[in-house]
Amino acid sequence: AEVNFSGYGRFGIGYVEDRTGDVDTVAVVTDADVTAETAEGVDTDDTILVSRFRLNIDGIVETDGGVRFEGRVRLQADEDAGNGEANSAGLNGARFSVIYGGLRVDAGNVAGAFDNGINYYGTEVGLELFAGQYSGVDYSFLGYSSTGSGANAVYVNYSVGDFSFGASYDQRTFAETAADGSDTVDADRWDIGAAYTFNNFSAEIIYGQTKSVGDLDKQSLTVLALGAEFGDFSGTLFVADDDVAAESRNGTAYGLSAAYNLGTATTLQFVYGDGSADDDLRQIAVGAIYDLGGGASLRGGIGTNKRGDGESVTQADFGAQFNF
Amino acid sequence: AEVNFSGYGRFGIGYVEDRTGDVDTVAVVTDADVTAETAEGVDTDDTILVSRFRLNIDGIVETDGGVRFEGRVRLQADEDAGNGEANSAGLNGARFSVIYGGLRVDAGNVAGAFDNGINYYGTEVGLELFAGQYSGVDYSFLGYSSTGSGANAVYVNYSVGDFSFGASYDQRTFAETAADGSDTVDADRWDIGAAYTFNNFSAEIIYGQTKSVGDLDKQSLTVLALGAEFGDFSGTLFVADDDVAAESRNGTAYGLSAAYNLGTATTLQFVYGDGSADDDLRQIAVGAIYDLGGGASLRGGIGTNKRGDGESVTQADFGAQFNF
Amino acid sequence: AEVNFSGYGRFGIGYVEDRTGDVDTVAVVTDADVTAETAEGVDTDDTILVSRFRLNIDGIVETDGGVRFEGRVRLQADEDAGNGEANSAGLNGARFSVIYGGLRVDAGNVAGAFDNGINYYGTEVGLELFAGQYSGVDYSFLGYSSTGSGANAVYVNYSVGDFSFGASYDQRTFAETAADGSDTVDADRWDIGAAYTFNNFSAEIIYGQTKSVGDLDKQSLTVLALGAEFGDFSGTLFVADDDVAAESRNGTAYGLSAAYNLGTATTLQFVYGDGSADDDLRQIAVGAIYDLGGGASLRGGIGTNKRGDGESVTQADFGAQFNF
């Protein structure tokens, strides 16, 4: 039985074209009687100090029979990306795991089959990982929450040889109205996926759906993702089909990501993500990582975000990350 | 000087007949403009995923003269027992201790003489400890708060040979009205107890009272609890007299609990608690613990809760606990 | 790469003449329907249980080239000094550091040049450090926040031989009105300081200013502080000039502090702080520390606080502190 601590810190400069956020009014400073008055959607500094402090707290027990139990709570502090001020650190919802041989069962604030996917995220770009190949996806799948309570769900993973299977189930209940004792509606979510690794390649397919709730139809997402590694090169290909509430975001999403090790310390990165729907988000970005040794690195990226016919927004960042 | 970490995780399935709770409305999901709308007392799933993650953070110093100073803050996450969703972890109020020989003084978020009683709780049943011999007690004594700030009180314990004595004092002030500068009323609480261990038996008597406040009379609680251990059997007997605000809950409370080790790994449990008042809570439950070694165990229980002439409510749970 | 924990606990008795605070109303206790009703500025107990639990959580990485990266989050619980009840522990905003040779750069929830000053605080008196030589200063400089998110700022320190230089910059934006998309006003703060150590003396000068915001003029603070150590004696002299919003608090501030080691375990302390402005705060206090070894000590102080022509308020405390 032991308690383990791990995590990382990262900090640097982040730029977002025409950044907006919620800021306190001048009155909070100049008028002693005003303690909290905020304006939303205000033009703030495009370039701010970005940062994250993440600490994983893991309680670990192994039984006489070799079954491993784990409990995790995460402590995390991020800057407020809107107004550039700091946030206090917070704690998230707990995740519990039982692990035995190739079988793993997670309960509580868990990641589902998508969030656990080996090629779903591919290479993400920037100190803040602000761009990814999945940008065209609009389905809200079960994900691990680092700063909130998360879902109270179950995820099962089984690995045997080169195969692995994962599936999650998230029971959710909503009230029809805000009246006490209101009738309820179920909006359960589930997902299931399989991955296969062969030689230098890996392939995975994942499907998930959310039950129809109120006047919202059933929503779903199917993802096919391929990965490859050859020497200093690694890359992923991503195709997905999402069926979500917003018609203008339905349809195919696709993307690719690549990383290349240039010499011993530098890694170059490229990400492209888009979708076929009128209002999907397109992301194109390049990045670089320079390894300082000991778990520290310099990282940065630059790219553009463009949703549908909206304006293209340039985003860039640069800074240091250190893993402890 | 050192910082120590300890705690436990537990998770499993919990059943409460006709469970109700507070849940978000469908509008929160289907209407982008609605961010927080909740319905109270809604019928939720009777069977939910129950869990707790508890981490004790202890700062410990020992002086050259052998006086030990301790400070403790607890980090804890529990599921929301009403709606079955997860809660984020939180921090409680700090407790400070000075320990020298048989003398211990606690200050801050402390447990009083009842909460520190050696036989008060007896054996509690279930993964969630949902049933206890004390169910007929309605007096609100000074207890350690795992998820809130707790009281800012003082507890003293002194042990000599087979005797131990404990007493607490909690200074509390309330305002008569909500007006600024309102007059105040004291509602101090105190309790005192003594315990004696002899051969296979232990006996304790504890008394506590809360000052009359507003139109509430003085409230009090007296407890007599006996414990016995013979080989694989242990048990406790509990008798109490409480004088509280609600007439219908005044009077005698009584109960018993027992545990029996069946073989090397299994423990069977039984709990009964009730009271003489019209509206006291009766709990009857049986449970079992199966030791997996290394600090992990499987636990479960089943029982009924019945308050006064209300309906009997069945409760059950099953899951794993692992201590780290 | 490692995660380090350190901190301290302290607890004892604190007295403030005519203490007032916010307390719950009796109705919260006596009326089941009332859950939160508070009265402000109520006369509370002058003598309360004071306490603090502080835990620093440091993630530390050193690169192959000897550059040190640190991230810190602090967990802290304090009593509510108004009503004498306990507060739950909380987490503050994160601070990030890069250290290489004599150069240190902090980002996030940082301390500025004043808060990092070697003689700014001098000796502070009491278990709670309730009196200091700087009491006449009313300028709000960039300080490290132990219980809030703090500023998201940058501080740079460079030490070479007996010299050290420090400077901070805090970018702050306020909205002119509470309307969405309101125009903004900058209220950036910066400060800069230098310190020199020679033989038994140290001298530092620090200047800081805050940009004019709304109808508030530019505010500023200049501090000159000297320190000396001779055998068992140490002392500091403090002179400052602050230009703040309140005319009645503008002008010169001055003070001194001294500590004397009496024998091997006892330290006596004296603090005096005042200002030339009509409404400045004067503090005079004496204190003592008795070392118990192992990082524990008994501490206490007594003094008076007097703002302008207001009444003199006596404050005193006594208790134990233990560093872990």
Coordinates of C-alpha atoms in Angstrom, one line a residue, chain C:
Chain C
A1 CA 12.1 15.0 -10.6
E2 CA 10.4 14.9 -7.3
V3 CA 7.4 16.1 -5.4
N4 CA 8.2 17.8 -2.0
F5 CA 5.9 18.6 0.9
S6 CA 6.6 21.1 3.6
G7 CA 4.7 23.5 5.8
Y8 CA 3.7 24.3 9.3
G9 CA 0.9 24.1 11.8
R10 CA 0.2 26.6 14.5
F11 CA -2.6 27.0 17.0
G12 CA -3.4 28.8 20.2
I13 CA -5.4 31.5 21.7
G14 CA -5.9 34.9 20.1
Y15 CA -7.4 38.0 21.7
V16 CA -8.6 41.1 19.9
E17 CA -10.3 43.8 21.9
D18 CA -14.0 44.3 20.8
R19 CA -13.7 41.6 18.1
T20 CA -16.6 41.6 15.6
G21 CA -17.5 39.2 12.8
D22 CA -20.2 37.6 10.7
V23 CA -22.2 34.9 12.4
D24 CA -25.2 32.7 11.6
T25 CA -28.6 33.7 13.1
V26 CA -30.3 31.7 15.8
A27 CA -33.0 30.9 13.2
V28 CA -30.5 28.7 11.4
V29 CA -30.5 26.4 14.4
T30 CA -34.1 26.7 15.6
D31 CA -36.0 26.9 12.4
A32 CA -35.7 23.9 10.1
D33 CA -36.6 26.0 7.0
V34 CA -33.8 28.5 7.5
T35 CA -30.6 27.2 6.0
A36 CA -28.4 30.3 5.7
E37 CA -29.0 33.7 7.3
T38 CA -26.1 35.7 8.6
A39 CA -25.6 38.9 10.6
E40 CA -22.6 41.1 9.9
G41 CA -20.5 43.1 12.3
V42 CA -21.7 41.2 15.4
D43 CA -19.8 41.4 18.7
T44 CA -18.1 38.0 18.9
D45 CA -15.9 36.5 21.6
D46 CA -12.7 38.6 22.0
T47 CA -10.7 35.5 22.7
I48 CA -10.9 32.7 20.2
L49 CA -9.0 29.6 19.1
V50 CA -6.6 30.8 16.3
S51 CA -4.9 28.3 13.9
R52 CA -3.3 27.7 10.6
F53 CA -2.4 24.6 8.7
R54 CA -0.1 25.2 5.7
L55 CA 1.2 22.7 3.3
N56 CA 3.5 23.6 0.3
I57 CA 3.3 21.2 -2.6
D58 CA 6.4 21.5 -4.8
G59 CA 7.0 19.7 -8.1
I60 CA 10.7 20.0 -8.9
V61 CA 12.7 19.1 -12.0
E62 CA 16.4 19.7 -12.8
T63 CA 17.5 19.6 -16.5
D64 CA 20.7 18.0 -17.7
G65 CA 22.1 21.5 -18.0
G66 CA 21.4 22.4 -14.4
V67 CA 18.3 24.5 -14.9
R68 CA 15.8 24.0 -12.1
F69 CA 12.1 24.2 -12.7
E70 CA 9.7 24.4 -9.8
G71 CA 5.9 24.5 -9.5
R72 CA 4.2 25.3 -6.2
V73 CA 0.6 25.1 -4.9
R74 CA -0.2 25.8 -1.3
L75 CA -2.9 24.2 0.7
Q76 CA -3.9 26.3 3.7
A77 CA -6.6 26.4 6.4
D78 CA -7.1 29.3 8.8
E79 CA -9.7 30.1 11.4
D80 CA -12.2 32.8 10.7
A81 CA -10.8 35.7 12.6
G82 CA -14.2 37.4 12.8
N83 CA -16.4 34.8 14.3
G84 CA -13.8 32.3 15.7
E85 CA -15.1 29.4 13.7
A86 CA -12.9 27.1 11.6
N87 CA -12.6 27.4 7.8
S88 CA -12.1 24.5 5.5
A89 CA -8.7 24.3 3.9
G90 CA -8.3 25.7 0.4
L91 CA -5.8 25.7 -2.5
N92 CA -4.2 28.8 -3.9
G93 CA -3.0 29.8 -7.4
A94 CA 0.1 28.1 -8.7
R95 CA 3.6 29.7 -8.9
F96 CA 6.2 28.5 -11.5
S97 CA 9.9 29.1 -11.3
V98 CA 13.0 28.7 -13.4
I99 CA 16.3 29.0 -11.6
Y100 CA 19.7 29.0 -13.1
G101 CA 22.7 30.2 -11.1
G102 CA 21.9 33.5 -9.6
L103 CA 18.9 34.1 -11.8
R104 CA 15.3 33.2 -10.8
V105 CA 12.2 33.9 -12.8
D106 CA 8.8 33.4 -11.2
A107 CA 5.5 33.3 -13.1
G108 CA 1.8 33.0 -12.0
N109 CA 0.9 33.7 -8.4
V110 CA 4.1 35.5 -7.6
A111 CA 5.5 37.8 -4.9
G112 CA 6.8 41.1 -6.2
A113 CA 9.9 43.1 -5.2
F114 CA 8.3 44.3 -1.9
D115 CA 7.0 40.9 -0.9
N116 CA 10.4 39.4 -1.7
G117 CA 12.2 42.2 0.2
I118 CA 14.9 41.0 2.6
N119 CA 14.1 43.7 5.2
Y120 CA 10.6 44.8 4.2
Y121 CA 8.8 42.7 6.9
G122 CA 11.6 42.7 9.5
T123 CA 10.7 40.8 12.6
E124 CA 6.9 40.3 13.0
V125 CA 5.4 39.7 16.4
G126 CA 3.0 37.0 17.7
L127 CA 1.9 33.5 16.8
E128 CA -0.1 35.2 14.0
L129 CA 2.5 37.8 13.1
F130 CA -0.1 40.4 13.8
A131 CA 2.2 43.4 14.0
G132 CA 5.0 44.6 11.7
Q133 CA 7.1 47.7 11.1
Y134 CA 5.3 48.3 7.8
S135 CA 2.0 49.1 9.4
G136 CA 2.0 52.7 8.0
V137 CA 2.1 51.5 4.4
D138 CA -1.3 51.6 2.5
Y139 CA -0.2 50.8 -1.0
S140 CA -1.4 47.5 -2.4
F141 CA 1.7 45.9 -3.9
L142 CA 2.0 42.6 -5.8
G143 CA 2.0 39.8 -3.1
Y144 CA 1.9 36.1 -3.1
S145 CA -1.6 34.9 -2.2
S146 CA -1.7 31.9 0.2
T147 CA -5.5 31.5 0.1
G148 CA -6.6 33.0 -3.3
S149 CA -5.6 32.7 -6.9
G150 CA -3.2 35.7 -6.7
A151 CA -2.1 37.7 -9.7
N152 CA -0.9 36.2 -12.9
A153 CA 2.4 38.1 -13.0
V154 CA 6.1 37.7 -13.5
Y155 CA 9.0 38.4 -11.1
V156 CA 12.7 38.3 -11.9
N157 CA 15.5 38.1 -9.4
Y158 CA 19.2 38.2 -10.0
S159 CA 21.9 37.8 -7.4
V160 CA 25.5 38.4 -7.9
G161 CA 27.9 38.5 -5.0
D162 CA 26.5 40.8 -2.3
F163 CA 24.0 42.4 -4.6
S164 CA 20.6 41.3 -5.6
F165 CA 18.0 42.9 -7.9
G166 CA 14.3 42.1 -8.3
A167 CA 11.5 43.4 -10.4
S168 CA 7.9 42.3 -11.1
Y169 CA 5.2 43.1 -13.7
D170 CA 1.5 42.4 -13.3
Q171 CA -0.8 43.0 -16.3
R172 CA -4.3 43.8 -15.2
T173 CA -7.4 44.7 -17.2
F174 CA -10.7 46.1 -15.9
A175 CA -13.9 46.7 -17.8
E176 CA -15.3 50.3 -17.8
T177 CA -18.9 49.1 -17.2
A178 CA -20.6 45.8 -16.4
A179 CA -22.0 45.7 -20.0
D180 CA -21.0 42.7 -22.2
G181 CA -18.2 43.7 -24.5
S182 CA -17.4 46.8 -22.4
D183 CA -14.4 48.9 -23.1
T184 CA -11.4 48.2 -20.9
V185 CA -8.9 50.0 -18.8
D186 CA -5.4 48.9 -18.0
A187 CA -4.2 49.0 -14.4
D188 CA -0.8 47.4 -14.6
R189 CA 1.5 47.3 -11.6
W190 CA 5.2 47.0 -11.5
D191 CA 8.0 47.2 -8.9
I192 CA 11.7 47.1 -8.8
G193 CA 14.2 46.8 -6.0
A194 CA 17.9 46.3 -5.1
A195 CA 19.6 45.0 -2.0
Y196 CA 23.1 45.0 -0.8
T197 CA 24.7 43.0 2.0
F198 CA 27.9 44.2 3.7
N199 CA 29.5 42.9 6.8
N200 CA 26.7 42.8 9.5
F201 CA 24.5 45.1 7.5
S202 CA 22.0 44.9 4.7
A203 CA 20.2 47.7 2.8
E204 CA 17.5 47.7 0.2
I205 CA 15.5 50.2 -1.8
I206 CA 12.3 49.3 -3.6
Y207 CA 10.0 51.3 -5.8
G208 CA 6.6 50.3 -7.2
Q209 CA 3.6 51.9 -9.0
T210 CA 0.1 51.1 -10.2
K211 CA -1.2 52.8 -13.3
S212 CA -4.0 55.4 -13.0
V213 CA -7.4 53.6 -13.4
G214 CA -10.7 55.4 -13.9
D215 CA -10.8 58.5 -11.6
L216 CA -8.0 57.0 -9.4
D217 CA -4.6 58.7 -9.9
K218 CA -1.4 56.7 -10.3
Q219 CA -0.4 55.1 -7.0
S220 CA 3.2 54.4 -5.8
L221 CA 5.4 53.2 -3.0
T222 CA 9.1 53.8 -2.2
V223 CA 10.7 51.8 0.6
L224 CA 14.2 52.0 2.1
A225 CA 14.9 49.3 4.7
L226 CA 18.1 48.6 6.6
G227 CA 19.0 45.5 8.6
A228 CA 21.8 44.7 11.1
E229 CA 22.9 41.6 13.0
F230 CA 25.3 41.6 15.9
G231 CA 25.6 38.4 17.8
D232 CA 22.3 37.7 19.5
F233 CA 20.8 41.0 18.3
S234 CA 19.1 41.6 15.0
G235 CA 17.1 44.6 13.9
T236 CA 15.6 46.5 10.9
L237 CA 14.9 50.1 10.2
F238 CA 12.1 51.0 7.7
V239 CA 11.2 54.3 5.9
A240 CA 8.7 54.5 3.1
D241 CA 6.7 57.0 1.1
D242 CA 3.3 56.0 -0.3
D243 CA 1.0 57.9 -2.6
V244 CA -2.4 56.1 -2.5
A245 CA -6.0 56.9 -3.4
A246 CA -7.0 57.9 0.1
E247 CA -5.5 61.4 0.8
S248 CA -5.6 60.8 4.5
R249 CA -3.2 57.8 4.2
N250 CA -0.6 59.4 1.9
G251 CA 2.9 60.3 3.0
T252 CA 5.7 58.9 5.0
A253 CA 5.6 55.5 6.8
Y254 CA 8.3 54.4 9.2
G255 CA 9.1 51.7 11.7
L256 CA 11.6 49.5 13.3
S257 CA 11.8 45.9 14.6
A258 CA 14.3 44.1 16.8
A259 CA 14.9 40.6 18.0
Y260 CA 17.2 39.4 20.8
N261 CA 18.2 35.8 21.6
L262 CA 18.1 35.4 25.3
G263 CA 20.0 32.2 26.1
T264 CA 19.8 29.2 23.8
A265 CA 16.0 28.9 23.4
T266 CA 14.3 32.2 23.9
T267 CA 13.9 35.1 21.5
L268 CA 12.5 38.5 22.5
Q269 CA 10.9 40.7 19.9
F270 CA 9.9 44.3 19.5
V271 CA 8.0 46.0 16.7
Y272 CA 7.0 49.6 16.0
G273 CA 5.3 50.9 12.9
D274 CA 3.5 54.2 12.2
G275 CA 3.0 56.9 9.5
S276 CA 2.8 60.6 9.1
A277 CA -0.7 60.6 7.6
D278 CA -3.8 61.4 9.6
D279 CA -5.3 58.0 9.1
D280 CA -2.2 55.7 9.1
L281 CA -2.1 52.6 11.3
R282 CA 0.2 52.5 14.3
Q283 CA 1.4 49.2 15.7
I284 CA 3.5 48.7 18.8
A285 CA 4.0 45.1 20.0
V286 CA 6.4 42.9 21.9
G287 CA 6.7 39.2 21.5
A288 CA 8.6 36.1 22.5
I289 CA 9.5 32.7 20.9
Y290 CA 10.6 29.7 23.0
D291 CA 12.2 26.9 20.9
L292 CA 11.1 23.4 21.8
G293 CA 13.5 21.7 19.3
G294 CA 12.6 19.6 16.4
G295 CA 10.9 22.5 14.6
A296 CA 8.4 23.3 17.3
S297 CA 8.2 26.5 19.3
L298 CA 5.9 28.4 21.7
R299 CA 5.1 31.9 20.5
G300 CA 3.2 34.8 21.7
G301 CA 2.9 38.6 21.5
I302 CA 0.9 41.6 22.8
G303 CA 0.5 45.0 21.3
T304 CA -1.8 47.8 20.2
N305 CA -3.2 48.8 16.8
K306 CA -4.4 52.4 16.4
R307 CA -5.6 53.9 13.1
G308 CA -5.5 57.7 12.9
D309 CA -7.6 59.1 15.7
G310 CA -9.4 55.9 16.2
E311 CA -9.4 53.9 19.4
S312 CA -6.4 51.9 20.4
V313 CA -7.1 48.2 20.1
T314 CA -5.2 45.7 22.1
Q315 CA -4.3 42.4 20.5
A316 CA -2.5 39.4 21.9
D317 CA -1.9 35.8 21.2
F318 CA -0.1 32.7 22.4
G319 CA 0.3 29.2 21.1
A320 CA 2.5 26.6 19.5
Q321 CA 4.0 26.4 16.0
F322 CA 5.5 23.3 14.4
N323 CA 7.3 23.2 11.1
F324 CA 7.2 20.1 9.0

